[in-house]
PDB file of C-alpha atoms in Angstrom:
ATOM      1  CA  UNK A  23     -52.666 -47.376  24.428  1.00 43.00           C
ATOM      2  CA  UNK A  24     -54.071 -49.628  21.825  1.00 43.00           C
ATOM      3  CA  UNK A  25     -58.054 -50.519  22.717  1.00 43.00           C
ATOM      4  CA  UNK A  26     -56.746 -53.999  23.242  1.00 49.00           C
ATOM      5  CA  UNK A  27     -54.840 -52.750  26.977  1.00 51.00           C
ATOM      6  CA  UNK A  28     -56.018 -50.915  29.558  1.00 55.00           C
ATOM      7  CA  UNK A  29     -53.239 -48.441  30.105  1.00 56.00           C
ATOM      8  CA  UNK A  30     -49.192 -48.602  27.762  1.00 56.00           C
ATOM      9  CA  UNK A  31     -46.591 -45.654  29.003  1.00 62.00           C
ATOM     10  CA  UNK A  32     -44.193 -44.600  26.289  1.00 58.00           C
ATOM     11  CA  UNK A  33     -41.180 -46.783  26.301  1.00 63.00           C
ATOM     12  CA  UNK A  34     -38.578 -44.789  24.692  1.00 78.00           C
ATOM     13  CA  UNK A  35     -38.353 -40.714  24.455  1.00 84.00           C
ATOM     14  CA  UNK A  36     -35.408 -39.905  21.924  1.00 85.00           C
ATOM     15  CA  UNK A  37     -33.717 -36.391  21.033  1.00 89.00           C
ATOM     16  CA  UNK A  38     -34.221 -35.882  17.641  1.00 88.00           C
ATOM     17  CA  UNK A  39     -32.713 -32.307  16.923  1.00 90.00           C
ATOM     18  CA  UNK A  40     -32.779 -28.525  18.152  1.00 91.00           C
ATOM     19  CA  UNK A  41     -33.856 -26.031  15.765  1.00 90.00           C
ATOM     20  CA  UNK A  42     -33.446 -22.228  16.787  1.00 89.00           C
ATOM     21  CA  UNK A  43     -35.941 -22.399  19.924  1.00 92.00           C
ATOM     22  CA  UNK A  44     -37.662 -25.550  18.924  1.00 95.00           C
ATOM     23  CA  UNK A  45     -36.762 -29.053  20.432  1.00 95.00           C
ATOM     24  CA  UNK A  46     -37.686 -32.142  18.490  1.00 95.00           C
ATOM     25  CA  UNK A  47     -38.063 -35.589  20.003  1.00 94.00           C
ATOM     26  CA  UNK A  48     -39.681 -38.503  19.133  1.00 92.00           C
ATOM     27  CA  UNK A  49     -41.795 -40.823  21.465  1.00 89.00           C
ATOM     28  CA  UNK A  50     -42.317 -44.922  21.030  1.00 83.00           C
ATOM     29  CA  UNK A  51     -44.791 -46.946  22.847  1.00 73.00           C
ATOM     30  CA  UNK A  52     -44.952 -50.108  21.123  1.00 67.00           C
ATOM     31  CA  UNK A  53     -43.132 -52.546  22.966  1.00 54.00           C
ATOM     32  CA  UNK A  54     -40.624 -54.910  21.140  1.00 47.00           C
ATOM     33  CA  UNK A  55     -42.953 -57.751  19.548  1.00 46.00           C
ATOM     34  CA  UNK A  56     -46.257 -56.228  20.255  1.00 46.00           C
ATOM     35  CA  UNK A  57     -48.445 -56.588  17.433  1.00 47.00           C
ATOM     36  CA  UNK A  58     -45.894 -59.226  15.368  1.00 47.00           C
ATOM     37  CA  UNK A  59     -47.704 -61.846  13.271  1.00 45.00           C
ATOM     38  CA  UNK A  60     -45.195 -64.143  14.011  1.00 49.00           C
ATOM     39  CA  UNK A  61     -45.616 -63.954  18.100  1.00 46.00           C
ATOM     40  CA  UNK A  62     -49.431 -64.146  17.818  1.00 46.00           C
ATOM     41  CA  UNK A  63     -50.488 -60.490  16.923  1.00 47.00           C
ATOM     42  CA  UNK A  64     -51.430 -58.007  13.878  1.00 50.00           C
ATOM     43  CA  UNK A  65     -48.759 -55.438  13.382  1.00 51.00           C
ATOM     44  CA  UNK A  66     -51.004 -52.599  12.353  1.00 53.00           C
ATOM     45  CA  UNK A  67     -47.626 -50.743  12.111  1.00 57.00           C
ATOM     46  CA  UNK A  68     -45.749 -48.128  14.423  1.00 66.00           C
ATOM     47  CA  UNK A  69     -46.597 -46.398  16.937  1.00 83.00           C
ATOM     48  CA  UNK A  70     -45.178 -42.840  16.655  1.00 89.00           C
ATOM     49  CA  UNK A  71     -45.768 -39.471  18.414  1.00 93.00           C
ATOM     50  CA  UNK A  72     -43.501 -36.789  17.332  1.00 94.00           C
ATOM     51  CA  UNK A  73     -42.984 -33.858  19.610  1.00 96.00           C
ATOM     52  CA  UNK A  74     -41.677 -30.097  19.016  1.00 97.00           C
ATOM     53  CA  UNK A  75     -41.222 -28.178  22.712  1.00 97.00           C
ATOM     54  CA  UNK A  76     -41.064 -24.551  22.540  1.00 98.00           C
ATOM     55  CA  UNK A  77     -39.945 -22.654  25.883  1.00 96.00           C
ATOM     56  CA  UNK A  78     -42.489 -20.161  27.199  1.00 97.00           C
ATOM     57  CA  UNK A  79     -41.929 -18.464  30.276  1.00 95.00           C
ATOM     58  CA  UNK A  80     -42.837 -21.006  33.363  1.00 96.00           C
ATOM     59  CA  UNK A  81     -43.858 -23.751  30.914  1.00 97.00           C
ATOM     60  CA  UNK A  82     -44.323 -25.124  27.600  1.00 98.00           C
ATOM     61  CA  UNK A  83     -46.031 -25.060  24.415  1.00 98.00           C
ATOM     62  CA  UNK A  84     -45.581 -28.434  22.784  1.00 98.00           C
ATOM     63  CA  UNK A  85     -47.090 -29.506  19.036  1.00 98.00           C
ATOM     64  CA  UNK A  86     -47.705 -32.992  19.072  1.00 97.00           C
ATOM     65  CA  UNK A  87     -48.164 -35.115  15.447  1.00 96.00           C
ATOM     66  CA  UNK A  88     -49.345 -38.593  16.313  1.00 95.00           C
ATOM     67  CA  UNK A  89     -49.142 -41.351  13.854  1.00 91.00           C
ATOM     68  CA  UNK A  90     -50.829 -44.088  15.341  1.00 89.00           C
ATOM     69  CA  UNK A  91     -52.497 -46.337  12.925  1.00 88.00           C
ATOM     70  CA  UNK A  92     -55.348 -47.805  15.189  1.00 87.00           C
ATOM     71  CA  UNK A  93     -58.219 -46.792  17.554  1.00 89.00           C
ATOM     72  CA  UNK A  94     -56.467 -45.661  20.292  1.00 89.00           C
ATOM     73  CA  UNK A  95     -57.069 -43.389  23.532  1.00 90.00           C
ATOM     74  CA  UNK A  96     -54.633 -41.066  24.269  1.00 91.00           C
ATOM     75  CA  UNK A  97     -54.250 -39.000  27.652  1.00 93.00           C
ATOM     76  CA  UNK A  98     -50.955 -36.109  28.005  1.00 95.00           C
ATOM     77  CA  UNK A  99     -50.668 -35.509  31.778  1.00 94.00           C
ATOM     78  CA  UNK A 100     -49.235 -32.195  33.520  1.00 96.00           C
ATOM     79  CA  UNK A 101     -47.596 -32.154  36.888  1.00 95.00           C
ATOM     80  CA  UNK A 102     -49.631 -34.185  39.623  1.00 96.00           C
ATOM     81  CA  UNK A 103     -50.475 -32.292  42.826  1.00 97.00           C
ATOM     82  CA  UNK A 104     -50.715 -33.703  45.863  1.00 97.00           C
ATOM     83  CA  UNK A 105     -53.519 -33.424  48.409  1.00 98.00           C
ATOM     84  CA  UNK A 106     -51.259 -31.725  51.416  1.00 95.00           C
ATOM     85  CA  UNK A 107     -52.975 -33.133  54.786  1.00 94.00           C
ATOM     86  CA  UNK A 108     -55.829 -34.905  52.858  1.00 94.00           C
ATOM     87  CA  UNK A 109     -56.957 -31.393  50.968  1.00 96.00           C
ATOM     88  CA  UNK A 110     -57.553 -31.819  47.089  1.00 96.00           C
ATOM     89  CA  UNK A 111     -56.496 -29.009  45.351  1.00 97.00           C
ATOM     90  CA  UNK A 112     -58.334 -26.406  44.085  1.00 97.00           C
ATOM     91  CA  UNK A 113     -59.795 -27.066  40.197  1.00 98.00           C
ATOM     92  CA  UNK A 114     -61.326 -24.167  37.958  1.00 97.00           C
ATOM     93  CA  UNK A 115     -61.671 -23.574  34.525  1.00 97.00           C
ATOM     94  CA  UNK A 116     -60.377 -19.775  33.575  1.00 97.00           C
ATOM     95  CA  UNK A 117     -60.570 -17.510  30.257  1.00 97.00           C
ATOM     96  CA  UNK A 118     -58.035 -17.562  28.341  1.00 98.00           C
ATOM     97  CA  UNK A 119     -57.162 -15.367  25.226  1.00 98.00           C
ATOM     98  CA  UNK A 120     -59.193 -15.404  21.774  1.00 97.00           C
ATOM     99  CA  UNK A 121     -61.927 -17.429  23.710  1.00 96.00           C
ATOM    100  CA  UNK A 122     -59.721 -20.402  24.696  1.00 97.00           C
ATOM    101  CA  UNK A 123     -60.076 -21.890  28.378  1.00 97.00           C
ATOM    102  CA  UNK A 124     -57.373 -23.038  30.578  1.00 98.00           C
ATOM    103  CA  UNK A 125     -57.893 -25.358  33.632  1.00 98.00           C
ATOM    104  CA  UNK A 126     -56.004 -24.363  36.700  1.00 98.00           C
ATOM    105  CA  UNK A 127     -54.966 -26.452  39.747  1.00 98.00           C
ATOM    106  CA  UNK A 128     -53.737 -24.675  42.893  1.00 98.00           C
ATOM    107  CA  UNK A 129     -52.695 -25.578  46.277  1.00 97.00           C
ATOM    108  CA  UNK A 130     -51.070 -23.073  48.602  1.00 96.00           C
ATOM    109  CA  UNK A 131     -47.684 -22.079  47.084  1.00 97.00           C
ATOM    110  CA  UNK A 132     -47.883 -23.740  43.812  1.00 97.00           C
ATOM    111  CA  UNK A 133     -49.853 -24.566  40.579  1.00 98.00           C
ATOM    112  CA  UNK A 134     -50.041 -25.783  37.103  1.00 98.00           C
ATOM    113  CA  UNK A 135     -52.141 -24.794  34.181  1.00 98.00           C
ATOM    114  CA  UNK A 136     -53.167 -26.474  30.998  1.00 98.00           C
ATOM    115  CA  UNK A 137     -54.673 -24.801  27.719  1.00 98.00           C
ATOM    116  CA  UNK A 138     -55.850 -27.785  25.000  1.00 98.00           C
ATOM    117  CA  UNK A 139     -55.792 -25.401  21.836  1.00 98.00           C
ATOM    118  CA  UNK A 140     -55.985 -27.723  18.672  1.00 98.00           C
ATOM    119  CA  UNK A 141     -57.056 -31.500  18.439  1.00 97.00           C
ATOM    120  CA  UNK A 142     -57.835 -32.693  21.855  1.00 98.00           C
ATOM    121  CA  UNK A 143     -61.554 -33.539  22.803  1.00 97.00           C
ATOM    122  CA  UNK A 144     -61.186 -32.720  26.585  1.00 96.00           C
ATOM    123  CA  UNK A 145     -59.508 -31.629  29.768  1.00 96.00           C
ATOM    124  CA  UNK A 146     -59.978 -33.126  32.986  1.00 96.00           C
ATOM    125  CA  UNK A 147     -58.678 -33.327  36.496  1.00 97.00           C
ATOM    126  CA  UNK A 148     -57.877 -36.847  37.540  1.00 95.00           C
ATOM    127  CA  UNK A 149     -57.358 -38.534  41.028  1.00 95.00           C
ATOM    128  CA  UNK A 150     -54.971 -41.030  41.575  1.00 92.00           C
ATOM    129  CA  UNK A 151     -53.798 -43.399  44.705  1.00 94.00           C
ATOM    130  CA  UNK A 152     -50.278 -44.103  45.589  1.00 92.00           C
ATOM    131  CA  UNK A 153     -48.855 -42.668  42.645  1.00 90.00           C
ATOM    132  CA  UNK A 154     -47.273 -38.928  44.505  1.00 92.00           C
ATOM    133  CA  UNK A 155     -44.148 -39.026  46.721  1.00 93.00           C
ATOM    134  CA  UNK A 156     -45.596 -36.133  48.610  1.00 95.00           C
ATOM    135  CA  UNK A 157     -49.238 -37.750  49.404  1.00 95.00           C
ATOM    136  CA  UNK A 158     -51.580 -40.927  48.717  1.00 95.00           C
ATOM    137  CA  UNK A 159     -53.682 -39.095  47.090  1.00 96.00           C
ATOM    138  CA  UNK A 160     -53.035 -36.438  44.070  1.00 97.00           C
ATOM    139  CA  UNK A 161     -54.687 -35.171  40.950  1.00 97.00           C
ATOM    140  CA  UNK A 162     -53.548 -34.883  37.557  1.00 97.00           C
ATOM    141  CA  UNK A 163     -54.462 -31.866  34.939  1.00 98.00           C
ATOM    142  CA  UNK A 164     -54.955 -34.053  31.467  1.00 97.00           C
ATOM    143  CA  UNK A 165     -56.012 -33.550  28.091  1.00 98.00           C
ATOM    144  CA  UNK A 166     -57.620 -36.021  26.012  1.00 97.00           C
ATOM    145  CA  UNK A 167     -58.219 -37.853  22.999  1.00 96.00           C
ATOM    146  CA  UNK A 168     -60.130 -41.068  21.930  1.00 94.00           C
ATOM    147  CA  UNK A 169     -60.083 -42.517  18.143  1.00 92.00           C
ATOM    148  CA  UNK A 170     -62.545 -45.419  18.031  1.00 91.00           C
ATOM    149  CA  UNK A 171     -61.619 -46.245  14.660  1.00 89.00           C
ATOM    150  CA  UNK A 172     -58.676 -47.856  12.717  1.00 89.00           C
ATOM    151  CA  UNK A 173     -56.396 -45.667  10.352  1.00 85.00           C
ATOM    152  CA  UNK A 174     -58.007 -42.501  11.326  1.00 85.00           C
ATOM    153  CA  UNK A 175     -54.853 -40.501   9.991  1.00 90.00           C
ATOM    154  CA  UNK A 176     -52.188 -38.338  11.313  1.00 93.00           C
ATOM    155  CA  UNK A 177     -53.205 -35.800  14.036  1.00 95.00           C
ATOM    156  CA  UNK A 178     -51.575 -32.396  15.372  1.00 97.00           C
ATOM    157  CA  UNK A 179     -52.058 -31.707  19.356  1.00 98.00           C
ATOM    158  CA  UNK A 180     -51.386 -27.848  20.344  1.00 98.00           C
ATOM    159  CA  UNK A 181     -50.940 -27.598  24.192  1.00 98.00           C
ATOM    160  CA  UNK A 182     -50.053 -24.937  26.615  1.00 98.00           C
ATOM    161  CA  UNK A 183     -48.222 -26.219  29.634  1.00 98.00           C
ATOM    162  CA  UNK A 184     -47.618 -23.471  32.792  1.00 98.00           C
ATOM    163  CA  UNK A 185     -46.482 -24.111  36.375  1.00 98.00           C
ATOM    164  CA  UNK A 186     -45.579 -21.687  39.142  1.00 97.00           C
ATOM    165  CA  UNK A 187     -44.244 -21.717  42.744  1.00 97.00           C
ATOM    166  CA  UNK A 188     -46.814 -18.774  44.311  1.00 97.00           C
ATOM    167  CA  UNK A 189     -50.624 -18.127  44.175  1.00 97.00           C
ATOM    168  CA  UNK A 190     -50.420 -15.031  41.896  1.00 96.00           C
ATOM    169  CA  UNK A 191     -52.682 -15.411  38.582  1.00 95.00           C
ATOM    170  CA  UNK A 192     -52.063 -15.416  35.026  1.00 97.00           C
ATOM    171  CA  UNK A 193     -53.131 -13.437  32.430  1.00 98.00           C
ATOM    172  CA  UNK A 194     -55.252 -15.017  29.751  1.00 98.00           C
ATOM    173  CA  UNK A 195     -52.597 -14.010  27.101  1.00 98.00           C
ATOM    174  CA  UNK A 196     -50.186 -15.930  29.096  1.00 98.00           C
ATOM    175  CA  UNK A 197     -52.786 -18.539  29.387  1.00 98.00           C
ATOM    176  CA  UNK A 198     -53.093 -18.705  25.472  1.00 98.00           C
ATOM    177  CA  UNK A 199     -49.608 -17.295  24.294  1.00 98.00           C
ATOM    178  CA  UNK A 200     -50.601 -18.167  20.429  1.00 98.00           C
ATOM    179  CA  UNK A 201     -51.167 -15.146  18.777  1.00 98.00           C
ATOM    180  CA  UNK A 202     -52.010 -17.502  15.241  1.00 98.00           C
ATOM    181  CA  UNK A 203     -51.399 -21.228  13.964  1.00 98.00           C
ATOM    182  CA  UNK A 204     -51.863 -22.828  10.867  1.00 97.00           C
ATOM    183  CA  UNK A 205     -51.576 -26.591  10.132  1.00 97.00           C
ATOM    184  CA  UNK A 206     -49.806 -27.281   7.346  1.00 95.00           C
ATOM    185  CA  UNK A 207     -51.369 -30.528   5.104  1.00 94.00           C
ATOM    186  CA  UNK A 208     -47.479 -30.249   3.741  1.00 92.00           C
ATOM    187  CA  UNK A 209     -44.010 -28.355   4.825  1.00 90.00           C
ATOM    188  CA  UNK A 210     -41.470 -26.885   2.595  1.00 87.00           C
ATOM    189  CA  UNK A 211     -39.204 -30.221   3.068  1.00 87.00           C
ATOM    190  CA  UNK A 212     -42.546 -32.495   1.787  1.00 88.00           C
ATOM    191  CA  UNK A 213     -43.399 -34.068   5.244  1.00 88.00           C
ATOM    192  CA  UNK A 214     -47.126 -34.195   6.042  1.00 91.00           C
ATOM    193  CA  UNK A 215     -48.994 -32.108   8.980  1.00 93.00           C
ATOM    194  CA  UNK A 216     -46.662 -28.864  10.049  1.00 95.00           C
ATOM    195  CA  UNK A 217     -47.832 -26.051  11.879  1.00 97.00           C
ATOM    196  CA  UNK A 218     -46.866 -22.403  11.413  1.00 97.00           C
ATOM    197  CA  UNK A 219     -47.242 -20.608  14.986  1.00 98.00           C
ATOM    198  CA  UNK A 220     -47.055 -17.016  15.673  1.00 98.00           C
ATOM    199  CA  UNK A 221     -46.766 -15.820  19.553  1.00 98.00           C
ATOM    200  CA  UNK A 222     -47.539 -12.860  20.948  1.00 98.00           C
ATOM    201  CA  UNK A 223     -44.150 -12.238  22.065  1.00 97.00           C
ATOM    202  CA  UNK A 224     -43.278 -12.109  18.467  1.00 97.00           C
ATOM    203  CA  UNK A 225     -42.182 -15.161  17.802  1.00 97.00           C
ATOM    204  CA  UNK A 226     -42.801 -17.342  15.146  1.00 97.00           C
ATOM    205  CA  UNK A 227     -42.103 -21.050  14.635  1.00 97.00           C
ATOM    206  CA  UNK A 228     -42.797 -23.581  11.626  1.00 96.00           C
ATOM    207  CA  UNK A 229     -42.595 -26.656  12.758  1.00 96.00           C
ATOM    208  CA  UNK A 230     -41.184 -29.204  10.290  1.00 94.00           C
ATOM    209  CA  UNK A 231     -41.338 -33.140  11.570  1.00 91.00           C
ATOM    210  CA  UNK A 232     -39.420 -33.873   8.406  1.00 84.00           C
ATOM    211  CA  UNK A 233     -36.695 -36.463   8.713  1.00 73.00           C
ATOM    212  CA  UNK A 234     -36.926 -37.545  12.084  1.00 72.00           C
ATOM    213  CA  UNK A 235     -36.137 -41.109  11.917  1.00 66.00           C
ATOM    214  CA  UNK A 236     -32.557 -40.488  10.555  1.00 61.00           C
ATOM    215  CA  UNK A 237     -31.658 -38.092  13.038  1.00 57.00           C
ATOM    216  CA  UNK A 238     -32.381 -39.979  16.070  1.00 53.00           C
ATOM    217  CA  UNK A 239     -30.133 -40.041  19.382  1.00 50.00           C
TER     218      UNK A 239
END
């Protein structure tokens, strides 16, 4: 959300397109009006994040470009866990390949992990109050950004994004599945702020945000 409002959800979540193993979409959270000289605000312009998914086993790696042209704080959320019978789950910080660090939240049968690995500025576990079906009470694995400052540029998020329905472990490579990345200032179709990704399954990625506003569904 803008620093003007205390908390703005994204409005609209479009498909953009598939390529090979990569799913684009394309998030808005600028409401209709908001910011519009002629309704009483500044339009400092749009509010853009562009997302590319890639499907790891029991999760997600997603690359994140955000074009938002003022200070802004920005919070990604994984899934929330309840406190069963009043019990908080159970919060650690683990190892994760090439010196990266995952935080892990368990509670008996399931769990979710989260590895920030490019561009956020923290992870932390949050409470919340009447917002889980299963519980009052449930906590919420984030990452986290804060620009204080107007036109701070475009920025690329890297994010590892695991769940599981036991109370096994993971491995720190499967923690960290990135073998290499590279952010790319420009891609081959002359869009600004790629990223070439190599896993350590093999595969490799480069992630192009080119054209996104014509392909929208």
């Amino acid at each position: 959300a803008g620093t003007d409002e205390p908390f703005r959800i994204p409005l609209d979540i479009r498909f953009v397109r598939r390529e090979g193993e990569a799913l684009y979409r394309q998030m808005d959270t600028k409401p209709s009006g908001l910011g519009d000289p002629n309704k009483g605000g500044i339009n400092k312009g749009p509010e853009k994040i562009d997302l590319a998914d890639i499907t790891l086993p029991g999760g997600m790696l997603r690359v994140d470009r955000v074009r938002i042209p003022y200070a802004y704080d920005l919070d990604l959320g994984h899934y929330a866990l309840p406190h069963l019978d009043g019990n908080p789950p159970a919060i650690s910080r683990v190892p994760a390949a090439d010196g990266a660090e995952a935080w892990v939240g368990r509670i008996p049968g399931r769990q979710v992990a989260l590895t920030a690995l490019h561009g956020w500025e923290e992870t932390a576990a949050v409470a919340h109050h009447g917002a889980n079906p299963e519980a009052d009470e449930s906590t919420v694995l984030c990452a986290r950004l804060r620009r204080t400052q107007d036109y701070g540029g475009i920025v690329v998020l890297i994010t590892v994004m695991l769940h599981r329905l036991d109370d096994g472990a993971w491995t720190p490579e499967e923690l960290n599945p990135v073998e290499s990345f590279r952010i790319l200032p420009w891609t081959a179709t002359g869009h600004p702020c790629g990223v070439h990704l190599r896993l350590r399954d093999g595969r490799e990625f480069e992630i192009d945000y080119g054209d996104l506003e014509g392909r929208l569904i």
